Amino acid sequence: MKAVIINKFGDLGGSTIKTGLDIPRPGKNEVLIKVRAAGVNRPDILQRQGLYKVPNGASPIMGLEVAGEIVETGESVIEKNLGESVCALVPGGGYAEYVVTNENHCLPVPKGLSIEEAAGLCECLFTVWINMMKLGQLKEKETFLVHGGSSGIGMFAIQLAKQLGATVLTTVKNKEKSDFCYSLGADKVVQYSTEDFHNVFKSKTEGQAVDLILDMIGGDYFEKNIDLLNVEGRLVSIAFLKGSSVKLDLGQLMMKRIHLTGSTLRPRSVEFKSQIAGELRETVWPLLDSEKVRIHIDSVFPLEKFKDAHIRMENGNHLGKIILSLD
Ligand SMILES: NC(=O)c1ccc[n+]([C@@H]2O[C@H](COP(=O)([O-])OP(=O)(O)OC[C@H]3O[C@@H](n4cnc5c(N)ncnc54)[C@H](OP(=O)(O)O)[C@@H]3O)[C@@H](O)[C@H]2O)c1
């Protein structure tokens, strides 16, 4: 089969398309998917650069989400059928013609979605569900801040939080991204290149502070985030684009009884991911079927042009998801 192989960690020159690779075999509870499209996620770039360790047993090939057809099932698979079209969270190996994953990590392609759209759902929706709903415990009428509102993560976080009845604040680089976030339902968007989000949200919420922050920035955003949080506020970290070392005022932590946590999806157990898949199927998939939650595809590149897809993400001008097509 054909796949993108990392020969040398670092820039794109170290990665290449290779053919003639062995097709992976599904284990007992796994399915083999013929990939028609794969989502590009920022963790893929970190992996290519050598900054994201592949968990034990996972494919070293990049790619954490796909859509395609099941072409082989493991001996204990009962829920999935040959020929079924699915979108799936995969533990790695998505930038390839074939990939294996646990049968429970496959979800139906939502009504009316193209295969490219379906390929961009899983990595971000699993991450948002775990961090915003389970760890972050977002509730109706709370105020929620997600940084990077035009990212794959931000796009889904804004829409799901609005569905829940929260007030949604976000930050982006420019006007195009700001307009995009308002179109998704955000209540207030700060363009961080011209405004300080801390000052704007401090005055905007007029003393009614933020209840939950989903943060992918870290660095100097951390202290500002802490200052914006309400009593019993929660800060959930999923990345640290501006650095992982931060300064914490323990006084604020204690006085406001702030909850600090975070997580990474890829190394979580098969059982945990299966549980999340079940929750998404019950709660979020009906919202996708009824178009109450939408996916916006920024661009689609053929697998052979994976370098252009990575360059587009690294340049940071995309809105929503970037997809690789194998059709
Ligand atoms: N923990 C997990 O399990 C997990 C899983 C998946 C993804 N992630 C992380 O989640 C983040 C989003 O992933 P993605 O795949 O959706 O990538 P992405 O689309 O490239 O998102 C990165 C976002 O960061 C924003 N950003 C950068 N600097 C910023 C700043 N100073 N202030 C506000 N926003 C800023 C960018 O928007 P602007 O152009 O507006 O700056 C961009 O939208 C990544 O950092 C990724 O590593 C974590």
mmCIF file of C-alpha atoms and ligand atoms in Angstrom:
data_model
loop_
_atom_site.group_PDB
_atom_site.id
_atom_site.type_symbol
_atom_site.label_atom_id
_atom_site.label_comp_id
_atom_site.label_asym_id
_atom_site.label_seq_id
_atom_site.Cartn_x
_atom_site.Cartn_y
_atom_site.Cartn_z
ATOM 1 C CA MET A 1 0.000 0.000 0.000
ATOM 2 C CA LYS A 2 0.894 3.676 -0.256
ATOM 3 C CA ALA A 3 1.539 5.849 2.840
ATOM 4 C CA VAL A 4 3.402 8.922 4.057
ATOM 5 C CA ILE A 5 6.566 7.831 5.860
ATOM 6 C CA ILE A 6 8.691 9.939 8.216
ATOM 7 C CA ASN A 7 12.302 9.091 7.331
ATOM 8 C CA LYS A 8 13.808 11.875 9.434
ATOM 9 C CA PHE A 9 12.114 14.055 12.050
ATOM 10 C CA GLY A 10 12.116 17.774 11.311
ATOM 11 C CA ASP A 11 11.077 19.707 8.230
ATOM 12 C CA LEU A 12 8.983 18.347 5.365
ATOM 13 C CA GLY A 13 12.070 17.184 3.439
ATOM 14 C CA GLY A 14 12.314 14.251 5.886
ATOM 15 C CA SER A 15 8.884 12.832 4.993
ATOM 16 C CA THR A 16 7.897 11.131 1.759
ATOM 17 C CA ILE A 17 5.245 8.987 0.042
ATOM 18 C CA LYS A 18 6.248 5.334 -0.109
ATOM 19 C CA THR A 19 4.538 2.510 -2.053
ATOM 20 C CA GLY A 20 4.685 -1.265 -1.699
ATOM 21 C CA LEU A 21 4.181 -1.200 2.087
ATOM 22 C CA ASP A 22 2.419 -4.126 3.815
ATOM 23 C CA ILE A 23 -1.297 -3.653 4.465
ATOM 24 C CA PRO A 24 -1.853 -3.852 8.270
ATOM 25 C CA ARG A 25 -3.901 -6.821 9.556
ATOM 26 C CA PRO A 26 -6.802 -6.218 11.953
ATOM 27 C CA GLY A 27 -6.502 -7.728 15.445
ATOM 28 C CA LYS A 28 -9.390 -9.580 17.151
ATOM 29 C CA ASN A 29 -11.536 -6.497 17.870
ATOM 30 C CA GLU A 30 -10.266 -4.352 15.032
ATOM 31 C CA VAL A 31 -11.386 -3.473 11.527
ATOM 32 C CA LEU A 32 -9.314 -2.712 8.439
ATOM 33 C CA ILE A 33 -10.455 0.499 6.744
ATOM 34 C CA LYS A 34 -9.710 1.379 3.115
ATOM 35 C CA VAL A 35 -9.046 5.080 3.659
ATOM 36 C CA ARG A 36 -10.785 7.536 1.320
ATOM 37 C CA ALA A 37 -9.889 10.687 3.252
ATOM 38 C CA ALA A 38 -7.821 11.586 6.329
ATOM 39 C CA GLY A 39 -7.933 14.652 8.579
ATOM 40 C CA VAL A 40 -4.820 16.759 9.185
ATOM 41 C CA ASN A 41 -4.298 17.774 12.813
ATOM 42 C CA ARG A 42 -1.654 19.892 14.510
ATOM 43 C CA PRO A 43 -0.389 16.835 16.452
ATOM 44 C CA ASP A 44 0.619 15.354 13.026
ATOM 45 C CA ILE A 45 2.976 18.288 12.537
ATOM 46 C CA LEU A 46 4.409 17.844 16.033
ATOM 47 C CA GLN A 47 4.905 14.119 15.293
ATOM 48 C CA ARG A 48 6.682 14.899 12.000
ATOM 49 C CA GLN A 49 8.957 17.327 13.868
ATOM 50 C CA GLY A 50 9.806 14.650 16.454
ATOM 51 C CA LEU A 51 7.986 16.509 19.233
ATOM 52 C CA TYR A 52 5.121 14.016 19.755
ATOM 53 C CA LYS A 53 6.058 10.512 20.872
ATOM 54 C CA VAL A 54 4.068 7.709 19.257
ATOM 55 C CA PRO A 55 2.410 5.615 21.991
ATOM 56 C CA ASN A 56 3.579 1.991 22.300
ATOM 57 C CA GLY A 57 1.906 -0.276 19.765
ATOM 58 C CA ALA A 58 0.553 2.563 17.590
ATOM 59 C CA SER A 59 1.453 2.968 13.907
ATOM 60 C CA PRO A 60 4.389 5.373 13.373
ATOM 61 C CA ILE A 61 2.597 6.688 10.278
ATOM 62 C CA MET A 62 0.968 10.118 10.815
ATOM 63 C CA GLY A 63 -2.824 10.534 10.829
ATOM 64 C CA LEU A 64 -5.304 10.306 13.717
ATOM 65 C CA GLU A 65 -8.678 10.307 11.914
ATOM 66 C CA VAL A 66 -10.036 8.896 8.663
ATOM 67 C CA ALA A 67 -13.172 8.080 6.706
ATOM 68 C CA GLY A 68 -13.533 5.128 4.365
ATOM 69 C CA GLU A 69 -14.903 1.596 3.982
ATOM 70 C CA ILE A 70 -14.438 -1.423 6.215
ATOM 71 C CA VAL A 71 -12.776 -4.095 4.067
ATOM 72 C CA GLU A 72 -11.814 -6.693 6.711
ATOM 73 C CA THR A 73 -12.971 -7.438 10.248
ATOM 74 C CA GLY A 74 -11.153 -9.138 13.137
ATOM 75 C CA GLU A 75 -12.452 -12.489 14.439
ATOM 76 C CA SER A 76 -14.350 -10.977 17.414
ATOM 77 C CA VAL A 77 -15.899 -8.004 15.611
ATOM 78 C CA ILE A 78 -19.688 -8.110 15.944
ATOM 79 C CA GLU A 79 -20.899 -4.539 15.380
ATOM 80 C CA LYS A 80 -19.261 -3.707 12.071
ATOM 81 C CA ASN A 81 -19.866 -5.089 8.580
ATOM 82 C CA LEU A 82 -17.795 -5.389 5.462
ATOM 83 C CA GLY A 83 -18.418 -2.524 3.057
ATOM 84 C CA GLU A 84 -19.752 -0.183 5.770
ATOM 85 C CA SER A 85 -18.755 3.480 5.369
ATOM 86 C CA VAL A 86 -17.385 4.898 8.616
ATOM 87 C CA CYS A 87 -15.455 7.754 10.085
ATOM 88 C CA ALA A 88 -12.950 6.675 12.710
ATOM 89 C CA LEU A 89 -10.490 7.726 15.342
ATOM 90 C CA VAL A 90 -7.251 5.843 14.642
ATOM 91 C CA PRO A 91 -4.233 5.465 16.928
ATOM 92 C CA GLY A 92 -1.965 6.536 14.028
ATOM 93 C CA GLY A 93 -1.582 5.407 10.422
ATOM 94 C CA GLY A 94 -4.245 7.624 8.825
ATOM 95 C CA TYR A 95 -1.987 9.006 6.054
ATOM 96 C CA ALA A 96 -2.164 5.655 4.249
ATOM 97 C CA GLU A 97 -4.346 3.607 1.903
ATOM 98 C CA TYR A 98 -5.321 1.221 4.707
ATOM 99 C CA VAL A 99 -5.480 1.601 8.493
ATOM 100 C CA VAL A 100 -6.657 -0.548 11.416
ATOM 101 C CA THR A 101 -8.570 0.627 14.455
ATOM 102 C CA ASN A 102 -10.803 -0.791 17.186
ATOM 103 C CA GLU A 103 -14.336 -1.462 15.924
ATOM 104 C CA ASN A 104 -15.792 0.761 18.656
ATOM 105 C CA HIS A 105 -13.764 3.761 17.473
ATOM 106 C CA CYS A 106 -15.726 3.812 14.202
ATOM 107 C CA LEU A 107 -18.830 5.994 13.896
ATOM 108 C CA PRO A 108 -21.342 6.311 11.077
ATOM 109 C CA VAL A 109 -20.840 8.959 8.407
ATOM 110 C CA PRO A 110 -23.423 11.604 9.452
ATOM 111 C CA LYS A 111 -26.353 12.201 7.090
ATOM 112 C CA GLY A 112 -25.515 14.512 4.191
ATOM 113 C CA LEU A 113 -21.779 14.730 4.920
ATOM 114 C CA SER A 114 -19.192 14.016 2.222
ATOM 115 C CA ILE A 115 -16.429 11.517 2.911
ATOM 116 C CA GLU A 116 -13.942 14.421 3.232
ATOM 117 C CA GLU A 117 -16.162 16.116 5.827
ATOM 118 C CA ALA A 118 -16.573 12.848 7.733
ATOM 119 C CA ALA A 119 -12.783 12.409 7.820
ATOM 120 C CA GLY A 120 -12.390 15.642 9.780
ATOM 121 C CA LEU A 121 -14.716 14.855 12.679
ATOM 122 C CA CYS A 122 -13.171 12.413 15.107
ATOM 123 C CA GLU A 123 -9.897 13.796 16.470
ATOM 124 C CA CYS A 124 -11.375 17.205 17.318
ATOM 125 C CA LEU A 125 -14.782 16.003 18.522
ATOM 126 C CA PHE A 126 -13.295 13.347 20.827
ATOM 127 C CA THR A 127 -10.878 15.968 22.207
ATOM 128 C CA VAL A 128 -13.532 18.640 22.698
ATOM 129 C CA TRP A 129 -15.947 16.202 24.328
ATOM 130 C CA ILE A 130 -13.366 14.915 26.809
ATOM 131 C CA ASN A 131 -11.963 18.299 27.749
ATOM 132 C CA MET A 132 -14.966 20.620 27.537
ATOM 133 C CA MET A 133 -17.666 18.281 28.801
ATOM 134 C CA LYS A 134 -16.068 15.572 30.930
ATOM 135 C CA LEU A 135 -13.072 17.361 32.486
ATOM 136 C CA GLY A 136 -14.424 20.893 32.080
ATOM 137 C CA GLN A 137 -18.026 20.089 33.086
ATOM 138 C CA LEU A 138 -19.467 22.942 31.005
ATOM 139 C CA LYS A 139 -23.078 23.731 31.928
ATOM 140 C CA GLU A 140 -25.962 25.725 30.473
ATOM 141 C CA LYS A 141 -25.732 29.506 31.077
ATOM 142 C CA GLU A 142 -22.033 29.331 31.983
ATOM 143 C CA THR A 143 -19.437 31.512 30.262
ATOM 144 C CA PHE A 144 -16.920 29.548 28.201
ATOM 145 C CA LEU A 145 -13.688 30.770 26.606
ATOM 146 C CA VAL A 146 -11.890 28.750 23.942
ATOM 147 C CA HIS A 147 -8.688 30.155 22.484
ATOM 148 C CA GLY A 148 -8.027 29.568 18.774
ATOM 149 C CA GLY A 149 -11.707 29.620 17.791
ATOM 150 C CA SER A 150 -11.048 29.076 14.071
ATOM 151 C CA SER A 151 -9.047 25.866 14.602
ATOM 152 C CA GLY A 152 -10.574 22.422 14.146
ATOM 153 C CA ILE A 153 -10.887 22.218 17.930
ATOM 154 C CA GLY A 154 -12.269 25.752 18.274
ATOM 155 C CA MET A 155 -14.850 25.295 15.512
ATOM 156 C CA PHE A 156 -16.482 22.346 17.307
ATOM 157 C CA ALA A 157 -16.036 23.758 20.821
ATOM 158 C CA ILE A 158 -17.896 26.976 19.892
ATOM 159 C CA GLN A 159 -20.822 25.118 18.324
ATOM 160 C CA LEU A 160 -21.208 22.478 21.039
ATOM 161 C CA ALA A 161 -21.017 25.082 23.796
ATOM 162 C CA LYS A 162 -23.734 27.135 22.063
ATOM 163 C CA GLN A 163 -25.898 24.018 21.719
ATOM 164 C CA LEU A 164 -25.556 23.586 25.470
ATOM 165 C CA GLY A 165 -26.680 27.169 26.092
ATOM 166 C CA ALA A 166 -23.367 28.664 27.213
ATOM 167 C CA THR A 167 -22.049 32.149 26.406
ATOM 168 C CA VAL A 168 -19.000 31.651 24.180
ATOM 169 C CA LEU A 169 -15.899 33.843 24.009
ATOM 170 C CA THR A 170 -12.943 33.171 21.734
ATOM 171 C CA THR A 171 -9.662 34.586 20.400
ATOM 172 C CA VAL A 172 -8.284 34.648 16.837
ATOM 173 C CA LYS A 173 -5.590 36.353 14.796
ATOM 174 C CA ASN A 174 -7.583 38.384 12.239
ATOM 175 C CA LYS A 175 -10.950 39.612 10.960
ATOM 176 C CA GLU A 176 -11.543 36.705 8.564
ATOM 177 C CA LYS A 177 -11.177 34.280 11.464
ATOM 178 C CA SER A 178 -13.299 36.493 13.687
ATOM 179 C CA ASP A 179 -16.131 36.519 11.105
ATOM 180 C CA PHE A 180 -15.859 32.730 10.871
ATOM 181 C CA CYS A 181 -16.239 32.331 14.651
ATOM 182 C CA TYR A 182 -19.251 34.671 14.761
ATOM 183 C CA SER A 183 -20.818 32.589 11.953
ATOM 184 C CA LEU A 184 -20.409 29.526 14.189
ATOM 185 C CA GLY A 185 -22.303 31.300 16.986
ATOM 186 C CA ALA A 186 -19.556 32.844 19.151
ATOM 187 C CA ASP A 187 -20.858 35.704 21.341
ATOM 188 C CA LYS A 188 -17.617 37.717 21.492
ATOM 189 C CA VAL A 189 -14.426 37.269 19.469
ATOM 190 C CA VAL A 190 -11.183 39.084 20.268
ATOM 191 C CA GLN A 191 -8.588 39.626 17.534
ATOM 192 C CA TYR A 192 -5.490 39.134 19.652
ATOM 193 C CA SER A 193 -3.225 40.920 17.166
ATOM 194 C CA THR A 194 -4.925 44.243 17.955
ATOM 195 C CA GLU A 195 -6.610 43.724 21.347
ATOM 196 C CA ASP A 196 -5.697 42.174 24.695
ATOM 197 C CA PHE A 197 -8.204 39.376 25.340
ATOM 198 C CA HIS A 198 -7.773 39.749 29.079
ATOM 199 C CA ASN A 199 -8.783 43.433 29.060
ATOM 200 C CA VAL A 200 -11.695 42.892 26.668
ATOM 201 C CA PHE A 201 -13.169 39.888 28.463
ATOM 202 C CA LYS A 202 -12.599 41.434 31.879
ATOM 203 C CA SER A 203 -14.767 44.404 30.871
ATOM 204 C CA LYS A 204 -17.149 42.346 28.713
ATOM 205 C CA THR A 205 -18.102 39.989 31.521
ATOM 206 C CA GLU A 206 -18.379 42.937 33.971
ATOM 207 C CA GLY A 207 -17.423 40.970 37.016
ATOM 208 C CA GLN A 208 -19.255 37.849 35.864
ATOM 209 C CA ALA A 209 -16.092 35.982 35.097
ATOM 210 C CA VAL A 210 -15.407 32.970 32.892
ATOM 211 C CA ASP A 211 -16.457 29.546 34.195
ATOM 212 C CA LEU A 212 -14.446 27.326 31.854
ATOM 213 C CA ILE A 213 -11.417 27.972 29.634
ATOM 214 C CA LEU A 214 -10.258 25.446 27.016
ATOM 215 C CA ASP A 215 -6.670 26.477 26.362
ATOM 216 C CA MET A 216 -4.232 25.454 23.625
ATOM 217 C CA ILE A 217 -1.881 28.428 24.077
ATOM 218 C CA GLY A 218 -0.223 28.235 27.528
ATOM 219 C CA GLY A 219 2.757 30.584 28.023
ATOM 220 C CA ASP A 220 1.775 34.114 29.020
ATOM 221 C CA TYR A 221 -1.926 33.356 28.424
ATOM 222 C CA PHE A 222 -1.934 31.252 31.589
ATOM 223 C CA GLU A 223 -1.840 34.066 34.141
ATOM 224 C CA LYS A 224 -4.474 36.009 32.195
ATOM 225 C CA ASN A 225 -6.659 32.910 32.025
ATOM 226 C CA ILE A 226 -6.357 32.398 35.778
ATOM 227 C CA ASP A 227 -7.284 36.013 36.424
ATOM 228 C CA LEU A 228 -10.392 35.734 34.210
ATOM 229 C CA LEU A 229 -11.714 32.628 35.953
ATOM 230 C CA ASN A 230 -14.701 32.706 38.239
ATOM 231 C CA VAL A 231 -14.891 31.101 41.684
ATOM 232 C CA GLU A 232 -14.868 27.324 41.064
ATOM 233 C CA GLY A 233 -13.663 28.114 37.517
ATOM 234 C CA ARG A 234 -11.956 25.416 35.462
ATOM 235 C CA LEU A 235 -8.921 25.676 33.168
ATOM 236 C CA VAL A 236 -8.373 22.698 30.860
ATOM 237 C CA SER A 237 -5.113 22.628 28.862
ATOM 238 C CA ILE A 238 -4.891 20.668 25.612
ATOM 239 C CA ALA A 239 -1.726 22.228 24.127
ATOM 240 C CA PHE A 240 0.840 24.961 24.771
ATOM 241 C CA LEU A 241 1.565 26.788 21.518
ATOM 242 C CA LYS A 242 3.290 29.583 23.504
ATOM 243 C CA GLY A 243 5.169 27.305 25.912
ATOM 244 C CA SER A 244 4.558 24.812 28.702
ATOM 245 C CA SER A 245 6.267 26.744 31.518
ATOM 246 C CA VAL A 246 3.869 29.109 33.245
ATOM 247 C CA LYS A 247 3.633 31.220 36.397
ATOM 248 C CA LEU A 248 0.852 30.406 38.849
ATOM 249 C CA ASP A 249 -0.374 32.660 41.657
ATOM 250 C CA LEU A 250 -1.360 30.140 44.310
ATOM 251 C CA GLY A 251 -3.337 32.868 46.079
ATOM 252 C CA GLN A 252 -5.750 33.092 43.134
ATOM 253 C CA LEU A 253 -5.933 29.301 42.932
ATOM 254 C CA MET A 254 -6.903 29.066 46.593
ATOM 255 C CA MET A 255 -9.188 32.079 46.856
ATOM 256 C CA LYS A 256 -11.188 31.119 43.749
ATOM 257 C CA ARG A 257 -10.932 27.340 44.308
ATOM 258 C CA ILE A 258 -9.795 26.996 40.684
ATOM 259 C CA HIS A 259 -9.607 23.556 39.075
ATOM 260 C CA LEU A 260 -6.607 23.021 36.783
ATOM 261 C CA THR A 261 -6.418 20.008 34.508
ATOM 262 C CA GLY A 262 -5.644 18.871 30.960
ATOM 263 C CA SER A 263 -5.277 15.787 28.792
ATOM 264 C CA THR A 264 -3.975 14.245 25.585
ATOM 265 C CA LEU A 265 -6.164 11.902 23.581
ATOM 266 C CA ARG A 266 -3.813 9.619 21.691
ATOM 267 C CA PRO A 267 -2.350 7.585 24.597
ATOM 268 C CA ARG A 268 -5.739 6.980 26.270
ATOM 269 C CA SER A 269 -6.930 3.371 26.539
ATOM 270 C CA VAL A 270 -9.033 1.601 23.922
ATOM 271 C CA GLU A 271 -11.802 1.267 26.544
ATOM 272 C CA PHE A 272 -11.830 4.994 27.332
ATOM 273 C CA LYS A 273 -11.955 5.959 23.639
ATOM 274 C CA SER A 274 -14.778 3.442 23.124
ATOM 275 C CA GLN A 275 -16.737 5.070 25.947
ATOM 276 C CA ILE A 276 -16.241 8.521 24.395
ATOM 277 C CA ALA A 277 -17.290 7.198 20.970
ATOM 278 C CA GLY A 278 -20.516 5.909 22.550
ATOM 279 C CA GLU A 279 -21.229 9.277 24.171
ATOM 280 C CA LEU A 280 -20.559 11.145 20.915
ATOM 281 C CA ARG A 281 -22.839 8.777 18.990
ATOM 282 C CA GLU A 282 -25.675 9.485 21.464
ATOM 283 C CA THR A 283 -25.250 13.229 21.832
ATOM 284 C CA VAL A 284 -23.218 14.829 19.033
ATOM 285 C CA TRP A 285 -23.948 12.617 16.002
ATOM 286 C CA PRO A 286 -27.670 13.573 16.041
ATOM 287 C CA LEU A 287 -26.556 17.242 15.995
ATOM 288 C CA LEU A 288 -24.396 16.523 12.936
ATOM 289 C CA ASP A 289 -27.230 14.577 11.258
ATOM 290 C CA SER A 290 -29.595 17.521 11.772
ATOM 291 C CA GLU A 291 -26.928 20.113 10.766
ATOM 292 C CA LYS A 292 -27.151 21.846 14.149
ATOM 293 C CA VAL A 293 -23.384 21.325 14.351
ATOM 294 C CA ARG A 294 -21.417 21.700 11.113
ATOM 295 C CA ILE A 295 -17.903 21.002 9.932
ATOM 296 C CA HIS A 296 -16.159 23.603 7.792
ATOM 297 C CA ILE A 297 -13.526 22.220 5.432
ATOM 298 C CA ASP A 298 -10.791 24.726 4.688
ATOM 299 C CA SER A 299 -9.100 22.740 1.928
ATOM 300 C CA VAL A 300 -8.639 19.243 0.495
ATOM 301 C CA PHE A 301 -5.261 18.032 -0.839
ATOM 302 C CA PRO A 302 -4.491 14.692 -2.538
ATOM 303 C CA LEU A 303 -2.378 12.462 -0.242
ATOM 304 C CA GLU A 304 0.573 13.007 -2.606
ATOM 305 C CA LYS A 305 0.390 16.734 -1.717
ATOM 306 C CA PHE A 306 0.580 16.161 2.065
ATOM 307 C CA LYS A 307 3.448 18.670 2.231
ATOM 308 C CA ASP A 308 1.182 21.439 0.911
ATOM 309 C CA ALA A 309 -1.420 20.480 3.533
ATOM 310 C CA HIS A 310 1.173 20.751 6.329
ATOM 311 C CA ILE A 311 2.444 24.067 4.964
ATOM 312 C CA ARG A 312 -1.139 25.403 4.934
ATOM 313 C CA MET A 313 -1.582 24.431 8.606
ATOM 314 C CA GLU A 314 1.846 25.741 9.646
ATOM 315 C CA ASN A 315 1.148 29.089 7.942
ATOM 316 C CA GLY A 316 -1.956 29.337 10.130
ATOM 317 C CA ASN A 317 -4.327 30.888 7.585
ATOM 318 C CA HIS A 318 -6.827 28.012 7.538
ATOM 319 C CA LEU A 319 -10.402 28.060 8.842
ATOM 320 C CA GLY A 320 -11.578 24.733 10.260
ATOM 321 C CA LYS A 321 -10.216 21.482 8.857
ATOM 322 C CA ILE A 322 -7.608 20.522 6.273
ATOM 323 C CA ILE A 323 -8.175 17.125 4.640
ATOM 324 C CA LEU A 324 -6.106 14.656 2.590
ATOM 325 C CA SER A 325 -8.012 12.770 -0.115
ATOM 326 C CA LEU A 326 -7.169 9.291 -1.380
ATOM 327 C CA ASP A 327 -10.045 9.031 -3.904
HETATM 328 N N1 LIG B 1 -4.662 17.359 23.950
HETATM 329 C C1 LIG B 1 -5.208 16.714 22.943
HETATM 330 O O1 LIG B 1 -5.678 15.582 23.073
HETATM 331 C C2 LIG B 1 -5.258 17.386 21.595
HETATM 332 C C3 LIG B 1 -5.875 16.746 20.516
HETATM 333 C C4 LIG B 1 -5.952 17.422 19.297
HETATM 334 C C5 LIG B 1 -5.393 18.687 19.163
HETATM 335 N N2 LIG B 1 -4.776 19.251 20.242
HETATM 336 C C6 LIG B 1 -4.186 20.605 20.149
HETATM 337 O O2 LIG B 1 -5.224 21.522 19.934
HETATM 338 C C7 LIG B 1 -4.743 22.609 19.142
HETATM 339 C C8 LIG B 1 -5.667 22.781 17.952
HETATM 340 O O3 LIG B 1 -5.484 21.696 17.089
HETATM 341 P P1 LIG B 1 -5.955 21.749 15.579
HETATM 342 O O4 LIG B 1 -5.598 20.466 14.959
HETATM 343 O O5 LIG B 1 -7.353 22.219 15.544
HETATM 344 O O6 LIG B 1 -4.901 22.822 14.985
HETATM 345 P P2 LIG B 1 -5.028 24.216 14.271
HETATM 346 O O7 LIG B 1 -6.258 24.228 13.413
HETATM 347 O O8 LIG B 1 -3.756 24.524 13.602
HETATM 348 O O9 LIG B 1 -5.205 25.193 15.496
HETATM 349 C C9 LIG B 1 -4.211 25.935 16.124
HETATM 350 C C10 LIG B 1 -4.859 27.255 16.458
HETATM 351 O O10 LIG B 1 -4.082 27.988 17.384
HETATM 352 C C11 LIG B 1 -4.401 29.337 17.169
HETATM 353 N N3 LIG B 1 -3.426 30.207 17.811
HETATM 354 C C12 LIG B 1 -2.086 30.207 17.677
HETATM 355 N N4 LIG B 1 -1.557 31.183 18.461
HETATM 356 C C13 LIG B 1 -2.606 31.783 19.098
HETATM 357 C C14 LIG B 1 -2.727 32.839 20.043
HETATM 358 N N5 LIG B 1 -1.647 33.491 20.484
HETATM 359 N N6 LIG B 1 -3.951 33.175 20.507
HETATM 360 C C15 LIG B 1 -5.052 32.529 20.072
HETATM 361 N N7 LIG B 1 -5.003 31.519 19.170
HETATM 362 C C16 LIG B 1 -3.797 31.160 18.689
HETATM 363 C C17 LIG B 1 -4.434 29.462 15.654
HETATM 364 O O11 LIG B 1 -5.313 30.488 15.284
HETATM 365 P P3 LIG B 1 -4.836 31.968 14.862
HETATM 366 O O12 LIG B 1 -4.352 31.903 13.456
HETATM 367 O O13 LIG B 1 -6.085 32.737 15.031
HETATM 368 O O14 LIG B 1 -3.741 32.342 15.788
HETATM 369 C C18 LIG B 1 -5.060 28.130 15.245
HETATM 370 O O15 LIG B 1 -6.443 28.276 15.028
HETATM 371 C C19 LIG B 1 -3.315 22.266 18.719
HETATM 372 O O16 LIG B 1 -2.420 22.981 19.538
HETATM 373 C C20 LIG B 1 -3.228 20.773 18.968
HETATM 374 O O17 LIG B 1 -1.918 20.353 19.268
HETATM 375 C C21 LIG B 1 -4.713 18.639 21.446
#
